[in-house]
Short mmCIF file of C-alpha atoms and ligand atoms in Angstrom, two decimals:
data_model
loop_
_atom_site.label_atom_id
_atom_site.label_comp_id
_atom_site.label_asym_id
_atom_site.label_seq_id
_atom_site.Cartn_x
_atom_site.Cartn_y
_atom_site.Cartn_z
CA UNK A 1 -27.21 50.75 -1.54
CA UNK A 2 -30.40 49.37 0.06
CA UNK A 3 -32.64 47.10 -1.84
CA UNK A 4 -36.22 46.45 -1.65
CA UNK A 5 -36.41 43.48 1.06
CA UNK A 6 -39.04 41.32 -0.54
CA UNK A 7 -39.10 39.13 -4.40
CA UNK A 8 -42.44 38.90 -4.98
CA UNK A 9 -45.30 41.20 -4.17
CA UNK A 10 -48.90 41.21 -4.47
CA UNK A 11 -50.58 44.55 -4.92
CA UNK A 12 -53.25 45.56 -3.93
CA UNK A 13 -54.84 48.99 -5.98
CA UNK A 14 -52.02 49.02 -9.09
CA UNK A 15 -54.08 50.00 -11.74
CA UNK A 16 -53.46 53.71 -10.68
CA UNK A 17 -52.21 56.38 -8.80
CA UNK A 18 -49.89 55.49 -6.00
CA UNK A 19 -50.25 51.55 -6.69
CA UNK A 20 -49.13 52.12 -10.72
CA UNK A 21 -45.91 54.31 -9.77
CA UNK A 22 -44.98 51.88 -6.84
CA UNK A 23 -45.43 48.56 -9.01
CA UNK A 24 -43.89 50.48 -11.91
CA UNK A 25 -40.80 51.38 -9.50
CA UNK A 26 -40.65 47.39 -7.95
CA UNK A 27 -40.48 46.21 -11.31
CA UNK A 28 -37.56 48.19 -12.40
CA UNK A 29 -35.74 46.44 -9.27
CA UNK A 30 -35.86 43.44 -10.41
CA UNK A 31 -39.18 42.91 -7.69
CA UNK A 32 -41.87 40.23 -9.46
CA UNK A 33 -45.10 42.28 -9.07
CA UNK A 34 -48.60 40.37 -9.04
CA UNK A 35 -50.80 43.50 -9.63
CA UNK A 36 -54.49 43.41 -8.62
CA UNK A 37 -57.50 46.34 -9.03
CA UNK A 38 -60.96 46.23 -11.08
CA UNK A 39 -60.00 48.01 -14.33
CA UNK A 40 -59.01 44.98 -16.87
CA UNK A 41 -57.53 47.20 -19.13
CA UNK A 42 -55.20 49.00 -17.30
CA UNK A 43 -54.06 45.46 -15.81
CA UNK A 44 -53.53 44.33 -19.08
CA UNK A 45 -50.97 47.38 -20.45
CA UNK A 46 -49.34 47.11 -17.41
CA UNK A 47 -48.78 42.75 -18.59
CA UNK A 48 -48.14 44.03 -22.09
CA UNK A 49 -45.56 46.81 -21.17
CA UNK A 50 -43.04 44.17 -18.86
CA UNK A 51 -44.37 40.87 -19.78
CA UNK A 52 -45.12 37.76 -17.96
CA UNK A 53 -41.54 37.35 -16.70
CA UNK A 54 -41.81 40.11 -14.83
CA UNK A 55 -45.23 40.81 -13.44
CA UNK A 56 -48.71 39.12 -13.42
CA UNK A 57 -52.14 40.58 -13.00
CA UNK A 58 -55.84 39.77 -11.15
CA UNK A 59 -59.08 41.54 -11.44
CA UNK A 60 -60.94 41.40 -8.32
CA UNK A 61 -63.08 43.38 -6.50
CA UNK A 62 -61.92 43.43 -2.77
CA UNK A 63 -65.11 45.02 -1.40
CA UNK A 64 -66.51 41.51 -2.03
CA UNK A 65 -65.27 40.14 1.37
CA UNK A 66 -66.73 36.61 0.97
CA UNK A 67 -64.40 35.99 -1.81
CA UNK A 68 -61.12 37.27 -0.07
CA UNK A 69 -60.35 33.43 1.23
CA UNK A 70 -60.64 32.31 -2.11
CA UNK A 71 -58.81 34.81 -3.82
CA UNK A 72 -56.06 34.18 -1.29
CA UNK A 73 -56.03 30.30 -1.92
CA UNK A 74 -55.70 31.17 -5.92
CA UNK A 75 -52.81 33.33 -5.41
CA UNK A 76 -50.78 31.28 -2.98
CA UNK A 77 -51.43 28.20 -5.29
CA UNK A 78 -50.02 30.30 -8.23
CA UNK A 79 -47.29 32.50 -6.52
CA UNK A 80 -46.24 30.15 -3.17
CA UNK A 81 -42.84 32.68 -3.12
CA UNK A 82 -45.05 35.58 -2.26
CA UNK A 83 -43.39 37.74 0.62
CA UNK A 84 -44.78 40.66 0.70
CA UNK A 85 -48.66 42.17 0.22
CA UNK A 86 -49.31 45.93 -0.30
CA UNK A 87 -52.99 46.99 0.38
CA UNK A 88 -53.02 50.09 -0.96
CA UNK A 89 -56.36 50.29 -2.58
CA UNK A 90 -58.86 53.10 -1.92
CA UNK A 91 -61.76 55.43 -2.25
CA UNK A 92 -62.79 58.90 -0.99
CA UNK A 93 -66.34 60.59 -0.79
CA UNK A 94 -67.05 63.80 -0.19
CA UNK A 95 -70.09 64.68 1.77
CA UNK A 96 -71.23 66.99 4.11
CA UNK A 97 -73.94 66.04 6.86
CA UNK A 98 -74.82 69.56 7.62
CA UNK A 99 -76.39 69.74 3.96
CA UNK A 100 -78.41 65.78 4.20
CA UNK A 101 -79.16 65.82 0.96
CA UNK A 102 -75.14 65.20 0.07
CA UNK A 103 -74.85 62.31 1.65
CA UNK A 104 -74.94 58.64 0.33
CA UNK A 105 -74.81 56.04 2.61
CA UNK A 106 -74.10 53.58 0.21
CA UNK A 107 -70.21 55.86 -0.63
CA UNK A 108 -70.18 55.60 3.24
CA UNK A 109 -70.88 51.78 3.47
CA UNK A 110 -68.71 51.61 0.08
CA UNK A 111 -66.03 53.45 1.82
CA UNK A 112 -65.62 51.45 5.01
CA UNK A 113 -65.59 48.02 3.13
CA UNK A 114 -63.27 49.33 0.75
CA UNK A 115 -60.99 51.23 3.28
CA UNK A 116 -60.84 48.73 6.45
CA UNK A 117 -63.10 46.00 6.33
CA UNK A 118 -61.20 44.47 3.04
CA UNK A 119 -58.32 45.04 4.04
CA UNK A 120 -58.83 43.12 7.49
CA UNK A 121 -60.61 40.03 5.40
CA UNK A 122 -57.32 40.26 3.01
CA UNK A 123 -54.93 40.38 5.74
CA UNK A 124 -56.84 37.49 7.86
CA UNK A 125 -57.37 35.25 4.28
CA UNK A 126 -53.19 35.62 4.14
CA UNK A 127 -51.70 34.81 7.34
CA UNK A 128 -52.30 31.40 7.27
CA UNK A 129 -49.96 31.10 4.10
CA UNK A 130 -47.69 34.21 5.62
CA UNK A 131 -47.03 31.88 9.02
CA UNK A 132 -46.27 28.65 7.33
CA UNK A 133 -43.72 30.58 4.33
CA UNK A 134 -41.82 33.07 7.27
CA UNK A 135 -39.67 30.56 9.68
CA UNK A 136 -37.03 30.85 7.56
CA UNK A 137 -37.38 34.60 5.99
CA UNK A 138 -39.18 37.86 6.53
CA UNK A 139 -42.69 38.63 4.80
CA UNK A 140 -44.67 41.76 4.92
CA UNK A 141 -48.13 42.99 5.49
CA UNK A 142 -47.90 46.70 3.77
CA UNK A 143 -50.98 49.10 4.10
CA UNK A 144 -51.68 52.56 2.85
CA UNK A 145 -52.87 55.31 5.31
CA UNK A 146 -53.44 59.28 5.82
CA UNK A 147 -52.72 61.71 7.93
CA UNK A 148 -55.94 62.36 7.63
CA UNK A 149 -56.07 59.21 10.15
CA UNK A 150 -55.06 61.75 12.69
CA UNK A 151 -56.23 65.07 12.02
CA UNK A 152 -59.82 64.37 10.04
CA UNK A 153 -60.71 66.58 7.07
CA UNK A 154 -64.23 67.32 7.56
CA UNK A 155 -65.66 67.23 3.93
CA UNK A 156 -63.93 63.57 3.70
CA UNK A 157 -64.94 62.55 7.72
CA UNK A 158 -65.82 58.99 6.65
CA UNK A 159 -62.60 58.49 4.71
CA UNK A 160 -60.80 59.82 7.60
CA UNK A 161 -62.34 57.15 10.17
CA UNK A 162 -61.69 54.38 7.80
CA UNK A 163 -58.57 54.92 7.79
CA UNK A 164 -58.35 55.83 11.49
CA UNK A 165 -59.59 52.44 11.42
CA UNK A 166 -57.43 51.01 9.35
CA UNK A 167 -54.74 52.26 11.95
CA UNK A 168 -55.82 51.01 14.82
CA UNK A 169 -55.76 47.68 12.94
CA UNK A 170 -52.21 48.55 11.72
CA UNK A 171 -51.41 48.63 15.15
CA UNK A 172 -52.60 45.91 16.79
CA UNK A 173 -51.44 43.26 14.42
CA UNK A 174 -48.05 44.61 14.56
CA UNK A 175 -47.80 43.53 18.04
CA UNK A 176 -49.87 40.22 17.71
CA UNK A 177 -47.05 39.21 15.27
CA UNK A 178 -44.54 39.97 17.48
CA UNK A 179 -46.07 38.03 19.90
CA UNK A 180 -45.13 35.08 18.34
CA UNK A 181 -41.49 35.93 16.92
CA UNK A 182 -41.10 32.66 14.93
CA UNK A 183 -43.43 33.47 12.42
CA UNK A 184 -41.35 37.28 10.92
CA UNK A 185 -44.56 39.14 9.81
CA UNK A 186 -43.71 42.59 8.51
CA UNK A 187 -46.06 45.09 9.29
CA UNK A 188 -45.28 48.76 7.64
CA UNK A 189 -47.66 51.45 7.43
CA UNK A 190 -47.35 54.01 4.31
CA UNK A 191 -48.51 57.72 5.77
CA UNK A 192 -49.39 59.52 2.82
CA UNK A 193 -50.06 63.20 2.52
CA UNK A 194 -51.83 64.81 -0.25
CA UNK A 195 -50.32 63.37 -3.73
CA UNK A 196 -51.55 63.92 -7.14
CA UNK A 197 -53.88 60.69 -8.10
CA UNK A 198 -57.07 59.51 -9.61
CA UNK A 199 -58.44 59.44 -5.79
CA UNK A 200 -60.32 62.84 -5.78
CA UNK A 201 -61.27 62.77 -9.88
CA UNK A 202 -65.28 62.86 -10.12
CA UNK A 203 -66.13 63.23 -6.47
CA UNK A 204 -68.93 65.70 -6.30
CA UNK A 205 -68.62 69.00 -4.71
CA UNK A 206 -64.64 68.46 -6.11
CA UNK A 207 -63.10 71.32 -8.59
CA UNK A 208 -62.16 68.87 -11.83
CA UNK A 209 -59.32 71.61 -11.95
CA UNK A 210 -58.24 71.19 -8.35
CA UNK A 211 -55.42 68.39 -8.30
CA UNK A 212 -52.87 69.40 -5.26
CA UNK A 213 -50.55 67.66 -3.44
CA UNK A 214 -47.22 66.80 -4.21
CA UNK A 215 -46.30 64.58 -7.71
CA UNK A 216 -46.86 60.95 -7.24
CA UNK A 217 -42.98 60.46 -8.76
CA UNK A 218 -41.92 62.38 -6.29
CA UNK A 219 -44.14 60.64 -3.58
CA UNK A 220 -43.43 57.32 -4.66
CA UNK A 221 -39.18 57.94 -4.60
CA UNK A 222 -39.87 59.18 -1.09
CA UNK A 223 -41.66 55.67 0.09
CA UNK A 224 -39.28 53.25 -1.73
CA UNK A 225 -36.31 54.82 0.11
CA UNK A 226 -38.43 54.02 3.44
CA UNK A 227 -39.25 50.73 2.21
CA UNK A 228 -35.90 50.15 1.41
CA UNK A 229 -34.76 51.27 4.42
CA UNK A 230 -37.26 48.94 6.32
CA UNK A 231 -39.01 51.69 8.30
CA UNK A 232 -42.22 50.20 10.02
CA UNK A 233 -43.36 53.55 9.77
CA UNK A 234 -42.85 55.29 5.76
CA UNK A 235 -43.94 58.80 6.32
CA UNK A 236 -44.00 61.35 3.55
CA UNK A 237 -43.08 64.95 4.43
CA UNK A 238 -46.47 66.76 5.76
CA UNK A 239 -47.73 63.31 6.77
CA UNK A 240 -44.46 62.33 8.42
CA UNK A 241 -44.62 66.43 10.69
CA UNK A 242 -48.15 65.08 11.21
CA UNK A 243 -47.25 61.47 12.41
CA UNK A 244 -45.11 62.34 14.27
CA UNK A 245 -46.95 65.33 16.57
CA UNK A 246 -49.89 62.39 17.18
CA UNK A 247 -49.10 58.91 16.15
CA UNK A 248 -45.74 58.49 16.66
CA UNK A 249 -46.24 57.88 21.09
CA UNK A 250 -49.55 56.48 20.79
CA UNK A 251 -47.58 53.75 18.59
CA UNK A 252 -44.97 53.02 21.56
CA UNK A 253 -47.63 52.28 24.00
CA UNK A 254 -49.64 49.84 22.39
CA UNK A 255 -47.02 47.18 23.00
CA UNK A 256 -46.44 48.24 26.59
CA UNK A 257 -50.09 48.48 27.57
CA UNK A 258 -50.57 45.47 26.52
CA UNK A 259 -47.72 43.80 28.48
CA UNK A 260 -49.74 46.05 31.64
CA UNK A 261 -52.98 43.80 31.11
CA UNK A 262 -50.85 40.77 30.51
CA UNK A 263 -48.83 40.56 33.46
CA UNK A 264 -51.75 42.02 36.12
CA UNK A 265 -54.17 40.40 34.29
CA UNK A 266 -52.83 37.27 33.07
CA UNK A 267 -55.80 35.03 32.68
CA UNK A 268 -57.76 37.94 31.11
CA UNK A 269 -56.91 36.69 27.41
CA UNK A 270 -56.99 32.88 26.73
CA UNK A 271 -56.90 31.76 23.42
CA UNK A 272 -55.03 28.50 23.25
N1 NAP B 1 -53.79 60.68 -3.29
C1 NAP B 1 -53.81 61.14 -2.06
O1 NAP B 1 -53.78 62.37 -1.84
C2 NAP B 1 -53.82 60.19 -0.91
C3 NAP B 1 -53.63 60.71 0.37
C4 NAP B 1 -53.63 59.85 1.46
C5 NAP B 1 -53.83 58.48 1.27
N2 NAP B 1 -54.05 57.98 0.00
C6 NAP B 1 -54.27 56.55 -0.12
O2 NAP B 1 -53.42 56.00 -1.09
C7 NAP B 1 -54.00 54.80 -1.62
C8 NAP B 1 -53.89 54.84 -3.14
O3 NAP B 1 -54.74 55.88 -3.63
P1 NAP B 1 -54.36 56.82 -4.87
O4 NAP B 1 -54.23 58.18 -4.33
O5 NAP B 1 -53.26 56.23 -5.64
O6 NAP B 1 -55.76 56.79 -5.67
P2 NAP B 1 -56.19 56.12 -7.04
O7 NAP B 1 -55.34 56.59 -8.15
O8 NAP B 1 -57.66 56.37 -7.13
O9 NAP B 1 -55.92 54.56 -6.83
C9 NAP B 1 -56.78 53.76 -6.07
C10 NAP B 1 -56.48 52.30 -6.37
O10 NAP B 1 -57.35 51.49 -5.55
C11 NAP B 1 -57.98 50.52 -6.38
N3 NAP B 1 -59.29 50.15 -5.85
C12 NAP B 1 -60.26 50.97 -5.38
N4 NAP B 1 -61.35 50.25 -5.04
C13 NAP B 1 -61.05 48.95 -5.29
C14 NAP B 1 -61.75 47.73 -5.15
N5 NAP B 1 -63.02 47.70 -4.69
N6 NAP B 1 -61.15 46.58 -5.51
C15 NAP B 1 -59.87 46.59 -5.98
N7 NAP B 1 -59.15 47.71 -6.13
C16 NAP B 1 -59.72 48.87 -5.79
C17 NAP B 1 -58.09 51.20 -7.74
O11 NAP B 1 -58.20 50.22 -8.75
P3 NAP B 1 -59.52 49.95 -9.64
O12 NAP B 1 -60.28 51.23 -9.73
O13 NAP B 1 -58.96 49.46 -10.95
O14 NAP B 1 -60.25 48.88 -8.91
C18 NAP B 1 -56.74 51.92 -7.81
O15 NAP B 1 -55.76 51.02 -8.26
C19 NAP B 1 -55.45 54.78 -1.11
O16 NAP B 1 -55.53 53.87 -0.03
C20 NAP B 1 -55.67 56.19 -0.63
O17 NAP B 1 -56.63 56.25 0.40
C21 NAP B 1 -54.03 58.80 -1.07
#
């Protein structure tokens, strides 16, 4: 039976949701699981219920960008085995620019920093460490993404372009690491269809009684069996149909296109 390829992960956006049933599921494997999100208290049940042995817990904000360096160098100092980071943290606002007046454009600014720009400040504060820790074994960058990336839900269009962003991102890296295949840098992308969370609780406009999508249990078994299976690409049922129809080739020619502009362009790029 597959195992999950990594010892110690940091993740991102446990206090909840997705990030709660994954780092509950890690645990049970015997994975050491540094849990991060804003809400002390649910950090500290999830320290009291496996202990320090086990797991380990930070409160931080990652919409405050300035401090993702430092946050970085304070969990590389305490946990130099880390191999593997899951940035799964998120938020959704609905709003609808046909009626103005629903709109906030601090959700929207809220949104993108939480969505993509935090995520590329915690991904660019880590690879120093990642590069000097993976000549001798594999690490991994893990991120969380919709298929909303692909096929936008209107009354959620800003949440769908952050993580459209997010995507491209997802993307690109991928093939920057591979660029330089001494350094093993993991990159896996989680597609996730619509799961039952805390993500749509108190949105405006949302029915309180409305919570669809398929059981985060359920969800979560799905993605570990990916994981496990070191997929680049985890892809849960409608998300996977949807992946697949308009991700899945735009994925293969990144790489490709790349090597197009490299070899008829060679001096385009030239970062020492
Ligand atoms: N549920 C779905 O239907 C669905 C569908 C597609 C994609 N996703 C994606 O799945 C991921 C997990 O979401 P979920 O559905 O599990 O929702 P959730 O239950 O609301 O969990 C969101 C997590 O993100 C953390 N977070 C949010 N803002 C943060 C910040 N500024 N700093 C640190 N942590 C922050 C939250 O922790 P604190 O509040 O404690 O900070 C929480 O742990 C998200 O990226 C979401 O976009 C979900």
């Amino acid at each position: 039976m597959a195992s999950f390829p990594y010892n110690k992960v940091l993740l991102i956006g446990a206090t909840s949701g997705i990030g709660w049933e994954l780092a509950q599921k890690l645990v049970q494997r015997g994975v050491f699981v540094v849990a991060v999100g804003r809400r002390q208290t649910r950090l500290d049940s999830f320290l009291a219920q496996h202990g320090d042995s086990k797991v380990a817990t930070i409160a931080f904000d990652i919409s405050e960008i300035d401090k993702a360096h430092l946050f970085a160098h304070n969990v590389v100092q305490q946990h130099p085995d880390l191999d593997c980071i899951i940035l799964n943290a998120g938020v959704q606002y609905v709003m609808d620019f046909s009626k103005p007046h629903t709109v906030d454009m601090g959700n929207i600014q809220k949104e993108i920093t939480t969505n993509y720009t935090s995520m590329v400040a915690l991904t660019h504060a880590f690879v120093p460490f990642f590069q000097a820790n993976s000549l001798n074994k594999e690490v991994a960058f893990m991120y969380t993404t919709t298929s909303l990336m692909s096929v936008p839900y209107p009354m959620v269009l800003n949440y769908s372009a952050s993580k459209a962003a997010l995507h491209a991102f997802i993307l690109c890296i991928r093939e920057q690491f591979k660029q330089n295949p001494e350094h093993r840098i993991n990159v896996v992308e989680i597609v996730v269809p619509l799961v039952q969370t805390e993500l749509h609780d108190g949105q405006p406009g949302w029915d309180p009684n409305f919570n669809p999508g398929m059981p985060v249990e359920q969800f979560v078994n799905e993605t570990i069996n990916g994981l496990e299976a070191k997929e680049e690409t985890v892809a849960i049922r409608q998300a996977k149909q949807v992946f697949d129809e308009f991700e899945a080739e735009k994925g293969r020619r990144v790489g490709p296109a790349w090597a197009i502009i490299k070899k008829n362009m060679g001096k385009a790029h030239t970062f020492g």
